[in-house]
Coordinates of C-alpha atoms and ligand atoms in Angstrom, one line a residue:
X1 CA 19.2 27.1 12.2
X2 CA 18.3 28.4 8.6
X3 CA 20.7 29.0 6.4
X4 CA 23.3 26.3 8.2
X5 CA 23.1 24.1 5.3
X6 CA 22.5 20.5 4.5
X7 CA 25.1 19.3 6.6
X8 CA 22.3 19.6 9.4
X9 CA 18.7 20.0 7.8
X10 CA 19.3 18.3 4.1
X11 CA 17.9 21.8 2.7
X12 CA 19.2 24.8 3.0
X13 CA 15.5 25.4 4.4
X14 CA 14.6 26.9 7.9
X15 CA 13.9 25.1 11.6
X16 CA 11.4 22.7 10.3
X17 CA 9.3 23.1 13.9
X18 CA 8.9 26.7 13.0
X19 CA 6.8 25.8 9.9
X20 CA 4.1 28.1 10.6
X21 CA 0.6 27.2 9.6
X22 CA -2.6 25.4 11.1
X23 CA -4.9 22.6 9.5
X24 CA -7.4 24.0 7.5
X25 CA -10.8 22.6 6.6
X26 CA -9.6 23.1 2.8
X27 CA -6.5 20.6 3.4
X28 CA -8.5 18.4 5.1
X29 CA -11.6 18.0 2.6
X30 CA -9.1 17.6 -0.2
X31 CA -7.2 15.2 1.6
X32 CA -10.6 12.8 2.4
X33 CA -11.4 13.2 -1.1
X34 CA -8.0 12.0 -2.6
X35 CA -7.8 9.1 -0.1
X36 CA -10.4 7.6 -1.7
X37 CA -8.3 6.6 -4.4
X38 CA -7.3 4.1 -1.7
X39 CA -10.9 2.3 -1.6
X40 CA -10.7 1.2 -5.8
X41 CA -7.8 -1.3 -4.5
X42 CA -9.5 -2.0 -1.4
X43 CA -12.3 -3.1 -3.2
X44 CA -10.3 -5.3 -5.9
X45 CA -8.4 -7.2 -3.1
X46 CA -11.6 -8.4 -1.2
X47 CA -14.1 -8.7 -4.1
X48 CA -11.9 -11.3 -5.9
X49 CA -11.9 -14.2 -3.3
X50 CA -15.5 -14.2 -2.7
X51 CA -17.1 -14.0 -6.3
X52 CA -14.3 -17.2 -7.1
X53 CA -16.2 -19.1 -4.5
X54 CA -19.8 -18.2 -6.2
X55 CA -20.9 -20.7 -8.4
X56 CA -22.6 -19.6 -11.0
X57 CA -19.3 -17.5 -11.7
X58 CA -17.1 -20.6 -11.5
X59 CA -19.7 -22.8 -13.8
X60 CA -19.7 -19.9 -16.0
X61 CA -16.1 -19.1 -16.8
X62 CA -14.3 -21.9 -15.2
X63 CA -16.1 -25.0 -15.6
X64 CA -13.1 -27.2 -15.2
X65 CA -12.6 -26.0 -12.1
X66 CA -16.2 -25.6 -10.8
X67 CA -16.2 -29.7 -12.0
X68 CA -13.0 -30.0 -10.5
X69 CA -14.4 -29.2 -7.0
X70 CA -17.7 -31.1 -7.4
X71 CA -16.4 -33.8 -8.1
X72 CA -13.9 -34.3 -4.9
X73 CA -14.4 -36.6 -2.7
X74 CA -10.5 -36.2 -0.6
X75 CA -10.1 -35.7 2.9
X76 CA -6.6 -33.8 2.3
X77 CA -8.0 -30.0 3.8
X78 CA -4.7 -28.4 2.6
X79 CA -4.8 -29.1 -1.0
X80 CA -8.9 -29.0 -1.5
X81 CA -8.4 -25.3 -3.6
X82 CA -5.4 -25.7 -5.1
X83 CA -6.1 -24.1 -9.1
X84 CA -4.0 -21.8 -10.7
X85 CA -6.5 -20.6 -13.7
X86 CA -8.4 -19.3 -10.5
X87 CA -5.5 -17.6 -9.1
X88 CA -4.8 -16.1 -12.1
X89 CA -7.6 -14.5 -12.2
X90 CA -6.9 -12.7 -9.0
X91 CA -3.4 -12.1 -9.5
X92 CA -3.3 -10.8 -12.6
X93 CA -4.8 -7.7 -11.9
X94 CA -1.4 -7.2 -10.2
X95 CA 0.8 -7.8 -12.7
X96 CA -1.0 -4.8 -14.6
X97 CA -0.8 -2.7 -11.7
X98 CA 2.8 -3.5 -11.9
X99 CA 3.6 -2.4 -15.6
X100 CA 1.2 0.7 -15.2
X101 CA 2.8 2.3 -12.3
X102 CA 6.0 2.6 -13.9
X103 CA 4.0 4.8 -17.0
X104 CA 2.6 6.1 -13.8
X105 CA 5.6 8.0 -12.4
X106 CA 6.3 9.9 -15.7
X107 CA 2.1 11.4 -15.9
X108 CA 2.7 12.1 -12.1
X109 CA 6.2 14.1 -12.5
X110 CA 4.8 15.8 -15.7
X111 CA 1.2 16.3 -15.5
X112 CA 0.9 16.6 -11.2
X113 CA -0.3 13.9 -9.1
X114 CA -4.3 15.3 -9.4
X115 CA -4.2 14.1 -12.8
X116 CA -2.7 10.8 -12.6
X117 CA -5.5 9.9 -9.9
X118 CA -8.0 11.3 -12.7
X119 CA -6.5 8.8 -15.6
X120 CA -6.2 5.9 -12.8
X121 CA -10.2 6.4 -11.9
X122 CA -11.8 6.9 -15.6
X123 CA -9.3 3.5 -16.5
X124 CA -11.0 1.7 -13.3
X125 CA -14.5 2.5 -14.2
X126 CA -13.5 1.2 -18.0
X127 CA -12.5 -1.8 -16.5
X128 CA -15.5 -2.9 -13.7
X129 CA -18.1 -1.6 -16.8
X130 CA -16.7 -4.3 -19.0
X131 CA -16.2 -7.2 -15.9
X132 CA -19.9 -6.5 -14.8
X133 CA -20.9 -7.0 -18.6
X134 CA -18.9 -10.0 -19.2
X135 CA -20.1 -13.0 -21.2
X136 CA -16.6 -15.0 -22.1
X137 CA -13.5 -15.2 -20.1
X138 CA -11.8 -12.9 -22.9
X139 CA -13.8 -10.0 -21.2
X140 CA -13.0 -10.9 -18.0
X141 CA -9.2 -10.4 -18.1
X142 CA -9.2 -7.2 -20.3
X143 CA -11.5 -5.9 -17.4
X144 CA -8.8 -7.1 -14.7
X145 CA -5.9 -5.1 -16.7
X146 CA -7.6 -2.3 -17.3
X147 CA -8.6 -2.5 -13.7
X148 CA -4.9 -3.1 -12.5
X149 CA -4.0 0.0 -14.7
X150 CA -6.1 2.0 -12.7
X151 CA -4.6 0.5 -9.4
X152 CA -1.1 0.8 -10.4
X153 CA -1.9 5.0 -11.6
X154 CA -3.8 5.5 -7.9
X155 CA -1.4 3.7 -6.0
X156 CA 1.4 5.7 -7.1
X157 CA 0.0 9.1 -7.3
X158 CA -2.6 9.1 -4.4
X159 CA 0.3 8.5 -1.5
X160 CA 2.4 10.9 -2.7
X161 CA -0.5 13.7 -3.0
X162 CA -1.3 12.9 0.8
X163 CA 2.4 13.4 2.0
X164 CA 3.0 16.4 -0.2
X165 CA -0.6 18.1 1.1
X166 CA -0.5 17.5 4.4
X167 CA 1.2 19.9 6.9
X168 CA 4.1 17.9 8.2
X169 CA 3.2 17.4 11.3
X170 CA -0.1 15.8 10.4
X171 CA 1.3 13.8 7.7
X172 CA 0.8 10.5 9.1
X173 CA -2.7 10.9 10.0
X174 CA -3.6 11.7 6.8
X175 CA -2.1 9.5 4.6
X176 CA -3.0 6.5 7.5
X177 CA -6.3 7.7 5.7
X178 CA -5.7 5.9 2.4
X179 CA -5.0 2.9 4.0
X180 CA -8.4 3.2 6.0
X181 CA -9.9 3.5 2.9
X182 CA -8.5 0.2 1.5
X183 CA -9.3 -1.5 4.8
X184 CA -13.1 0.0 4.4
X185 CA -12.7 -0.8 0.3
X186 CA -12.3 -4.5 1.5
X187 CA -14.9 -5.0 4.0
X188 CA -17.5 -3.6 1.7
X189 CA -16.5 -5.8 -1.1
X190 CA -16.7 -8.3 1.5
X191 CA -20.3 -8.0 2.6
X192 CA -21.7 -7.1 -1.2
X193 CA -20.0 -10.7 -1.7
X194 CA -21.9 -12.1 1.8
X195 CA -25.1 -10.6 -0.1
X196 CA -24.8 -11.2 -3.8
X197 CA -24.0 -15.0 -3.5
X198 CA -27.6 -15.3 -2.2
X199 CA -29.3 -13.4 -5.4
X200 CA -31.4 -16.0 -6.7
X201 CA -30.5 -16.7 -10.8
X202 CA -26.8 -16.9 -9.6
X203 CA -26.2 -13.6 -11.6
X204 CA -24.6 -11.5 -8.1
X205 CA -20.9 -11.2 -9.4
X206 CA -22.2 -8.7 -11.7
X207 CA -23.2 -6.9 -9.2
X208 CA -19.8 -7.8 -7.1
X209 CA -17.8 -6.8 -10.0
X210 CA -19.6 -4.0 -11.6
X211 CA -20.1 -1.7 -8.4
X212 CA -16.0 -1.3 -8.1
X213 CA -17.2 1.6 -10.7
X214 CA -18.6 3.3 -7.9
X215 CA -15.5 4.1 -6.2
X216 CA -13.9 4.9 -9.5
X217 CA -16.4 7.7 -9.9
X218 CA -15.8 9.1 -6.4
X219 CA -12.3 9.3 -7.1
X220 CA -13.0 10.8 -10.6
X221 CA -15.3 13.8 -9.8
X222 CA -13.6 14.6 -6.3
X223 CA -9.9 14.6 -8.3
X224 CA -11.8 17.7 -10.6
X225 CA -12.5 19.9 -7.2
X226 CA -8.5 18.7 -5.6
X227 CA -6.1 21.1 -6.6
X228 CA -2.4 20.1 -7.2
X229 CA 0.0 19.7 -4.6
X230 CA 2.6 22.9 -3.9
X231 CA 5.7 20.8 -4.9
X232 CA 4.3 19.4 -7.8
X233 CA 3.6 22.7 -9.2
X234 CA 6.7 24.4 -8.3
X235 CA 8.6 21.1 -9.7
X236 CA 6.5 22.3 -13.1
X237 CA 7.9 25.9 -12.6
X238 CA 4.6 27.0 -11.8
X239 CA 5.9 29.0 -9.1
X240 CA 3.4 31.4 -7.9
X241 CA 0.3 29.8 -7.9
X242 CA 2.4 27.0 -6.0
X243 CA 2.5 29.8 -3.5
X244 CA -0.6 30.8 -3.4
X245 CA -1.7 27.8 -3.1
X246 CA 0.2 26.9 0.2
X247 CA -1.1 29.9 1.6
X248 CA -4.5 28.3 1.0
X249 CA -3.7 25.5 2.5
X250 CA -1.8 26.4 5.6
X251 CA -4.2 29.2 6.3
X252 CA -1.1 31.7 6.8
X253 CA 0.2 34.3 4.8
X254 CA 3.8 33.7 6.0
X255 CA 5.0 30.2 4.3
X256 CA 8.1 31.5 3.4
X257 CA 10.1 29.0 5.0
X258 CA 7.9 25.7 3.6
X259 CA 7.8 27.4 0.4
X260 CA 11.7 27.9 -0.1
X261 CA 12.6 24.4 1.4
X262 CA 10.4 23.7 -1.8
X263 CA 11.9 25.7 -3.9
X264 CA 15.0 24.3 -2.8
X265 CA 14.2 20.6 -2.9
X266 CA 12.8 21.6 -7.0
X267 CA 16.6 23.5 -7.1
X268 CA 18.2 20.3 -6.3
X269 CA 16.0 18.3 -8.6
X270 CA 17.0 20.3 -12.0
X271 CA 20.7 18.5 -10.9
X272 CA 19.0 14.9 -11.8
X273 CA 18.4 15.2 -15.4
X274 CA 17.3 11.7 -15.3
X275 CA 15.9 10.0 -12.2
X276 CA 15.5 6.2 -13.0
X277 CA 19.1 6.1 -14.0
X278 CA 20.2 8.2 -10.6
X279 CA 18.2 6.5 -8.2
X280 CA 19.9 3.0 -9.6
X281 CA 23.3 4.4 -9.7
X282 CA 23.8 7.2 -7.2
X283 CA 25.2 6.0 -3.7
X284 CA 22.8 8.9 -2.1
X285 CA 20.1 7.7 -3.0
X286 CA 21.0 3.8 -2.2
X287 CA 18.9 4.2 2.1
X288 CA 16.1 5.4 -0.2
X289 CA 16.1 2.7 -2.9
X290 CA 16.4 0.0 -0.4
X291 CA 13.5 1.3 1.5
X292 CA 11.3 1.5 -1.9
X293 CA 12.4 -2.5 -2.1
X294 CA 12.1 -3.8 0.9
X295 CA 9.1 -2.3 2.7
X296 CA 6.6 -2.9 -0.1
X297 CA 8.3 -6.9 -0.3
X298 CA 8.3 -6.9 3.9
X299 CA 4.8 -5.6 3.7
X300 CA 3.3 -8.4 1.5
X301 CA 5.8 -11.3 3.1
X302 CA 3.6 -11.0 6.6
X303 CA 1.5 -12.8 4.3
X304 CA -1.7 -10.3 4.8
X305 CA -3.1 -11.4 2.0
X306 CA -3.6 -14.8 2.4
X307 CA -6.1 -13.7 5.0
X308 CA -7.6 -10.7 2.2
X309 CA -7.6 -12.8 -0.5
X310 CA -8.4 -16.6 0.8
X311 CA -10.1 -15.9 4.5
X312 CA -13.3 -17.6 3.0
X313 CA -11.4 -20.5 1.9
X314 CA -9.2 -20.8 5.4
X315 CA -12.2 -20.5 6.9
X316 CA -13.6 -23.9 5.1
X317 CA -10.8 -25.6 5.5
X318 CA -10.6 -25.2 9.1
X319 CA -13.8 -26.7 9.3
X320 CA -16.5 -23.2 8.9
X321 CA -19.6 -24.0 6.7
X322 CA -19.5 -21.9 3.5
X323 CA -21.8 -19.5 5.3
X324 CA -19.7 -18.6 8.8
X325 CA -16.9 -18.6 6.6
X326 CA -18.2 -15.9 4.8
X327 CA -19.6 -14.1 7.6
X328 CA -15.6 -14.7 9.6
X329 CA -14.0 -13.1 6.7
X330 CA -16.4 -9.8 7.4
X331 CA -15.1 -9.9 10.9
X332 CA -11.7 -10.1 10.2
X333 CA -12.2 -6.9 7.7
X334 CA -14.2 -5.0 10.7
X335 CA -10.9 -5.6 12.6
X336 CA -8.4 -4.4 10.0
X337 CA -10.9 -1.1 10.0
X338 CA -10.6 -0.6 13.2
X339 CA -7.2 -1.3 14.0
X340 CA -5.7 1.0 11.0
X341 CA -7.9 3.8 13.2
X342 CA -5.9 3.6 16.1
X343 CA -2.5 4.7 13.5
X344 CA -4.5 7.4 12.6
X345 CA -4.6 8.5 15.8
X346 CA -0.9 7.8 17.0
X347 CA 1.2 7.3 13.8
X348 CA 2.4 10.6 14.0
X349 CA 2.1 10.5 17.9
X350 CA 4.0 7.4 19.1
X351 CA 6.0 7.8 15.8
X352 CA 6.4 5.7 13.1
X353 CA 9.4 2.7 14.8
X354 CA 7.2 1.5 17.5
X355 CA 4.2 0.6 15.5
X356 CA 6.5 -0.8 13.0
X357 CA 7.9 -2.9 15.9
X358 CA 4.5 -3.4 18.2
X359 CA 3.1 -4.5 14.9
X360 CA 5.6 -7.0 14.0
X361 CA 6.3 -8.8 17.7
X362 CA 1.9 -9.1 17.1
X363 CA 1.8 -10.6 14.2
X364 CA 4.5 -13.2 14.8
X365 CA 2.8 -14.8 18.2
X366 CA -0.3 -15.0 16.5
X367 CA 0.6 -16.3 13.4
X368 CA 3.2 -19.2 15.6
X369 CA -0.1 -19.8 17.4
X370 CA -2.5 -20.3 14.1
X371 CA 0.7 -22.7 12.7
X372 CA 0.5 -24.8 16.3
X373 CA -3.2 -25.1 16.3
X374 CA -3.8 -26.0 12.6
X375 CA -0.4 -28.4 13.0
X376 CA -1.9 -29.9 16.3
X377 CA -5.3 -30.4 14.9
X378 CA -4.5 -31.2 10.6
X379 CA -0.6 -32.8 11.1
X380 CA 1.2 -33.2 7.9
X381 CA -1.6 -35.3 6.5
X382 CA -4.3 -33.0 6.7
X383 CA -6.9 -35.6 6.8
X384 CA -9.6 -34.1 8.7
X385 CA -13.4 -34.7 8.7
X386 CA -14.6 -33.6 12.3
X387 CA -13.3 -30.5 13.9
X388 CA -15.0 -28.8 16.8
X389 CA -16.6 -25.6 16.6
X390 CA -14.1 -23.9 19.5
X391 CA -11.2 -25.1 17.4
X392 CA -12.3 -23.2 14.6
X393 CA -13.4 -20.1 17.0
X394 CA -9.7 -20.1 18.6
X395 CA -8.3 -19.9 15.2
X396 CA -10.6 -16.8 14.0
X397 CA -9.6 -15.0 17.2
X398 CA -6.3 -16.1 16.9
X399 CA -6.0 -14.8 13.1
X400 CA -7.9 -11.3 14.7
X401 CA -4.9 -10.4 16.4
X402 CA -2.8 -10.9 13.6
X403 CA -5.0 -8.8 11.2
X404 CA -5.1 -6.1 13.7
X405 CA -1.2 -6.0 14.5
X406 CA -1.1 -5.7 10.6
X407 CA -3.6 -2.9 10.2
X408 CA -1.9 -0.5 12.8
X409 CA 1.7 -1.3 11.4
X410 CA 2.5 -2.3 8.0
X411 CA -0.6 -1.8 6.1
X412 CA -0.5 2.2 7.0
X413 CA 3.0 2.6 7.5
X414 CA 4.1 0.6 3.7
X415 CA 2.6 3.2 1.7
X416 CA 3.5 6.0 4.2
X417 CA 6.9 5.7 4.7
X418 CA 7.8 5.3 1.5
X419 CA 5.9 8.2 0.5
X420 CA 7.5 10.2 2.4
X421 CA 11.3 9.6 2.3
X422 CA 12.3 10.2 -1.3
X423 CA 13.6 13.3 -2.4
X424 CA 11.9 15.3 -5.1
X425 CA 14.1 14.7 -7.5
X426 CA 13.1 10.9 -7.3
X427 CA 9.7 11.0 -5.7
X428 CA 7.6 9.8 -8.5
X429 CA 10.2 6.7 -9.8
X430 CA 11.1 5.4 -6.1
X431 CA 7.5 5.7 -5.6
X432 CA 6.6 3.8 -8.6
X433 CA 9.5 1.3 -7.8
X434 CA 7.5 0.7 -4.2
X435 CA 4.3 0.1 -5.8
X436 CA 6.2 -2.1 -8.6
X437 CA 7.3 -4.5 -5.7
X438 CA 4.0 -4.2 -3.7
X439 CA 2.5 -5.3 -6.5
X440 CA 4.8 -8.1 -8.0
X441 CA 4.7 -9.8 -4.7
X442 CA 0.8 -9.0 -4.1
X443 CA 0.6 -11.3 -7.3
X444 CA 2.8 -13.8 -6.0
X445 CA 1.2 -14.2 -3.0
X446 CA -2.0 -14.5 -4.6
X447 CA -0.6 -17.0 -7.1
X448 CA 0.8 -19.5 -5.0
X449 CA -0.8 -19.5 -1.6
X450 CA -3.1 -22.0 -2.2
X451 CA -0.2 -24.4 -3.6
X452 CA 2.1 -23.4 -1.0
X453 CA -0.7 -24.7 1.5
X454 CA -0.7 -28.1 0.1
X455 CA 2.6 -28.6 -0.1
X456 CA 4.0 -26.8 2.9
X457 CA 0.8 -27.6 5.3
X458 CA 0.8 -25.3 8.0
X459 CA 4.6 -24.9 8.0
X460 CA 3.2 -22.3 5.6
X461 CA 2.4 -19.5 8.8
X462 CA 5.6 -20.4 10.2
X463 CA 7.2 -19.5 6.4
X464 CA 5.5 -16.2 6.9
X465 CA 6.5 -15.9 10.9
X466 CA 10.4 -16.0 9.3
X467 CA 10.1 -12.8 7.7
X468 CA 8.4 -11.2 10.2
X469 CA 11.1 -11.8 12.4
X470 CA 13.5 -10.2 9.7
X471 CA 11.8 -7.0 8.8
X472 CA 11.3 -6.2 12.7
X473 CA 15.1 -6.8 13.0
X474 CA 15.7 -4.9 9.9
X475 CA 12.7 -1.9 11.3
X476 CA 15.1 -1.9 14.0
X477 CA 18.4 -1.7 13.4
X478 CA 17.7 0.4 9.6
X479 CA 14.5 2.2 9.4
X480 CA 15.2 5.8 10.9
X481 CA 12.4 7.5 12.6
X482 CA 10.3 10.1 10.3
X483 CA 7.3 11.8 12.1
X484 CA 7.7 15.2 12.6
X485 CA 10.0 16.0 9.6
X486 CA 9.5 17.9 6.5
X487 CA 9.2 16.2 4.1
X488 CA 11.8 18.6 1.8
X489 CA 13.9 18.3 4.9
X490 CA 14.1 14.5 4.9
X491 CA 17.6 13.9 3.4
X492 CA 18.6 14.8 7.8
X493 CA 17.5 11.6 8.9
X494 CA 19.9 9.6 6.8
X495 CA 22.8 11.8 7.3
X496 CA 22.5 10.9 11.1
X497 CA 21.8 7.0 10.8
X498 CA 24.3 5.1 12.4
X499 CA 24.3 3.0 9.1
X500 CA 23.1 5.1 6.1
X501 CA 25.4 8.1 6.7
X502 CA 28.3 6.7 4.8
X503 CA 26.0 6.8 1.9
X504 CA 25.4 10.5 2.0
X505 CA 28.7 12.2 2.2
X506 CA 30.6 10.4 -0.9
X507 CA 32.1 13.2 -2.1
X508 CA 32.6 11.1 -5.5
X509 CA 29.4 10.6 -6.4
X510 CA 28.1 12.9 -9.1
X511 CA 24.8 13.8 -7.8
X512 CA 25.7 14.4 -3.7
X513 CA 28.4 16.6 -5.3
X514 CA 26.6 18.9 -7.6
X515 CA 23.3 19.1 -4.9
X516 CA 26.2 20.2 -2.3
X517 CA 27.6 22.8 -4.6
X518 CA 23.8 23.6 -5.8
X519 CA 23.4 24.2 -1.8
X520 CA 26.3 26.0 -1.1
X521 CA 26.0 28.6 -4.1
X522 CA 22.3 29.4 -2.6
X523 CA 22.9 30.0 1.0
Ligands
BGC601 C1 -1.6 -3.8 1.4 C2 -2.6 -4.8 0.8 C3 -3.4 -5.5 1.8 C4 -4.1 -4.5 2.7 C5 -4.9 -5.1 3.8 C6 -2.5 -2.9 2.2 O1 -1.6 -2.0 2.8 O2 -0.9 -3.2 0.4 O3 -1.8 -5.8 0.0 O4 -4.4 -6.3 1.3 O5 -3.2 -3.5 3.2 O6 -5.6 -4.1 4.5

């Protein structure tokens, strides 16, 4: 079909399934190495929740709060936490990976993607150099931004480095691998937090806090062996070596038709002078915008990261001493590893609409059933001083299930399929807009889960069932299946969507026009 035009492949590229090219060891060492840009915000999200539970940490830089919690004597389980100096702590990492990942797109379109991960790892090691060191609160938060920064730079480069790297028909596998490294980021923060709390001289956040710099390094000396992704390059005009490169990586000589579906795509993307303004205003790009909002807000409104963030503190409440709760949260991150595994393996098998869907339908019966046992068991009172041990051991299964629908659906597939749907032209700023909302709504969880749980009780699960019911109606009817397709070639799978075609062919919008007559003049 080359040469037929966008009207069927978006490009005015050849048969995507005739991409020829194998999986070399190159493409897959580099890709291992940039995915660990994914275990710096593993670690952030489960290092957080345990060192606010130590102590010493509490009595050091929150004594108000650590006084607070000594001193109450309430039966009320759902409100026993509630402090939002505490969550600020945790959340406000967030908000800094929020601003930074909009600075973020412009290094990534101008400087490449390998450099962005660079800046994002040297910022991160900044950061956990001056939290392990800190001695007043002040130190504290300006290690949390500059930690954030480095979230918000990796966040937004690292997906898009996986998806432009990866042969196409091996893209989900590989860029399932930056979520494995967030889930594995998060159970090792997890059990240094299981260990440190026992270091005698209550000194063990240091350690909690300071080794996030050893990530950082791994993702700073691998990013000086990665090269730069083709597109990237050719979208800099550095043509050639873009080329050789893909040879490189595809361990072919004849990329011709990869390479001028690139070349194309880069074409197309000289049109949009400015993207932030086009992706805003232009009707074409509208299925792509939506995506960018709505998967990173869906993603976050399962309400994962009450589990991430607060498992220890569920745990108490539903009765767990202070060390099984500990030791449950660990479990629950050995399930979220091993359930993002099994996308690995089928992501780009199965496709990416039925582990969107299998994963949604999971997550909703389990999380119905943690809102009927904790309702059954706390009531809207929530006085509670005996609970037996199986009640507790039915919930931790019970909130298994959930994590592991999660890990194999919308952990993964929020950062791939954004990644992998925009257009050159706007890969970098929809990309940042995703990490924007992941973020923003990361922080809101974080900020008001543990008020939302005193007020709403456990009406609070059923809050998060609601959406979960939405975004698998909305996975349904609106998110077109993407395995298998270039990723220059994805424009195709809106032009044939039941619902988003009659954003593509307005002949009256400025940039659809000129990237038709940009198409037309090449064929
Ligand atoms: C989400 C995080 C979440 C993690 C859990 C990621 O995809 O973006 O917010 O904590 O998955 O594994």
């Amino acid at each position: 079909m080359g040469g037929v035009g966008f009207a069927v492949s978006g490009r005015r590229g050849d048969d995507p399934t005739q991409y020829p090219g194998k999986l070399t060891w190159y493409v897959v060492m580099t890709l291992m190495a940039a995915a660990m840009g994914g275990l710096i915000f593993g670690y952030d999200i489960g290092i957080s929740g345990g060192v606010t539970s130590m102590a010493p940490f509490l009595e050091k830089f929150f004594p108000s709060v650590y006084h607070n919690q000594m001193d109450d004597t309430s039966t009320n389980q759902y409100c026993k936490f509630d402090s939002q100096i505490l969550t600020l702590f945790t959340s406000s990492l967030y908000l800094a990976a929020l601003v930074a990942s909009f600075f973020a797109s412009t290094m990534t379109k101008k400087f490449g993607r390998r450099k962005s991960m660079m800046f994002g790892g040297l910022i991160f090691l900044v950061g956990a150099i001056i939290n392990a060191a800190a001695v007043h609160i002040s130190m504290l938060i300006i290690g949390r931004v500059l930690l954030g920064i480095g979230v918000g730079f990796a966040n937004q480069s690292v997906p898009l480095y996986l998806s432009e790297m990866s042969p196409y028909n091996y893209r989900g596998t590989f860029n399932v691998c930056f979520q494995l490294m967030i889930t594995i980021g998060i159970l090792v923060a997890n059990l240094f937090n299981y260990f440190f709390a026992k270091i005698e001289g209550g000194w063990g956040w240091r350690l909690s806090l300071g080794l996030a710099g050893v990530p950082a390094i791994i993702i700073i000396i691998s990013s000086f062996f990665l090269s730069d992704t083709p597109n990237s390059l050719v979208d800099r005009g550095r043509d050639e070596e873009a080329k050789t490169l893909l040879k490189r990586i595809r361990g072919v000589e004849n990329i011709d038709a990869e390479f001028n579906d690139i070349l194309a795509a880069r074409n197309d993307a000289r049109l949009v002078q400015n993207p932030w303004q086009n992706i805003f205003k232009s009707r074409c790009y509208r299925p792509q915008l939506v995506m960018s909002i709505l998967i990173p807000f869906f993603q976050q409104l399962t309400g994962i990261n009450v589990i991430m963030f607060y498992a220890p503190v569920l745990f108490k409440t539903i009765g767990f001493g202070s060390d099984a709760s500990l030791m449950s949260a660990v479990i629950t991150g050995v399930i979220n590893v091993l359930a993002t595994c099994v996308s690995i393996g089928f992501a780009d098998r199965w496709g990416r609409r039925t582990l969107f869907l299998e994963g949604g339908v999971q997550m909703l019966i389990f999380q119905i059933a943690v809102a009927a046992l904790i309702g059954a068991k706390f009531g809207v009172t929530g006085d509670v001083t005996e609970l037996p041990k199986w009640f507790a051991i039915v919930v931790v299964i019970c909130i298994c299930f959930y994590v592991a629908g999660f890990a194999w659906s919308w952990g993964p597939l929020g950062w791939l399929y954004p990644s992998e749907i925009f257009s050159l032209e706007i890969r970098s700023a929809g990309q940042s807009v995703n990490v924007a909302v992941n973020m923003f709504f990361t922080f809101l969880v974080a900020q008001v889960f543990l008020g939302m749980l005193c007020t709403m009780k456990f009406g609070l699960f059923i809050f998060f069932a609601f959406f979960v019911v939405l975004m698998t109606l909305f996975c349904y009817f609106f998110m077109p299946e993407t395995k298998n397709i270039p990723i220059e070639e994805m424009t195709r799978v809106w032009r044939d969507h039941w619902f988003w075609k009659r954003f593509m062919n307005d002949p009256n919008d400025p940039v659809n026009g000129a990237i038709k007559m940009n198409r037309i003049e090449q064929v």
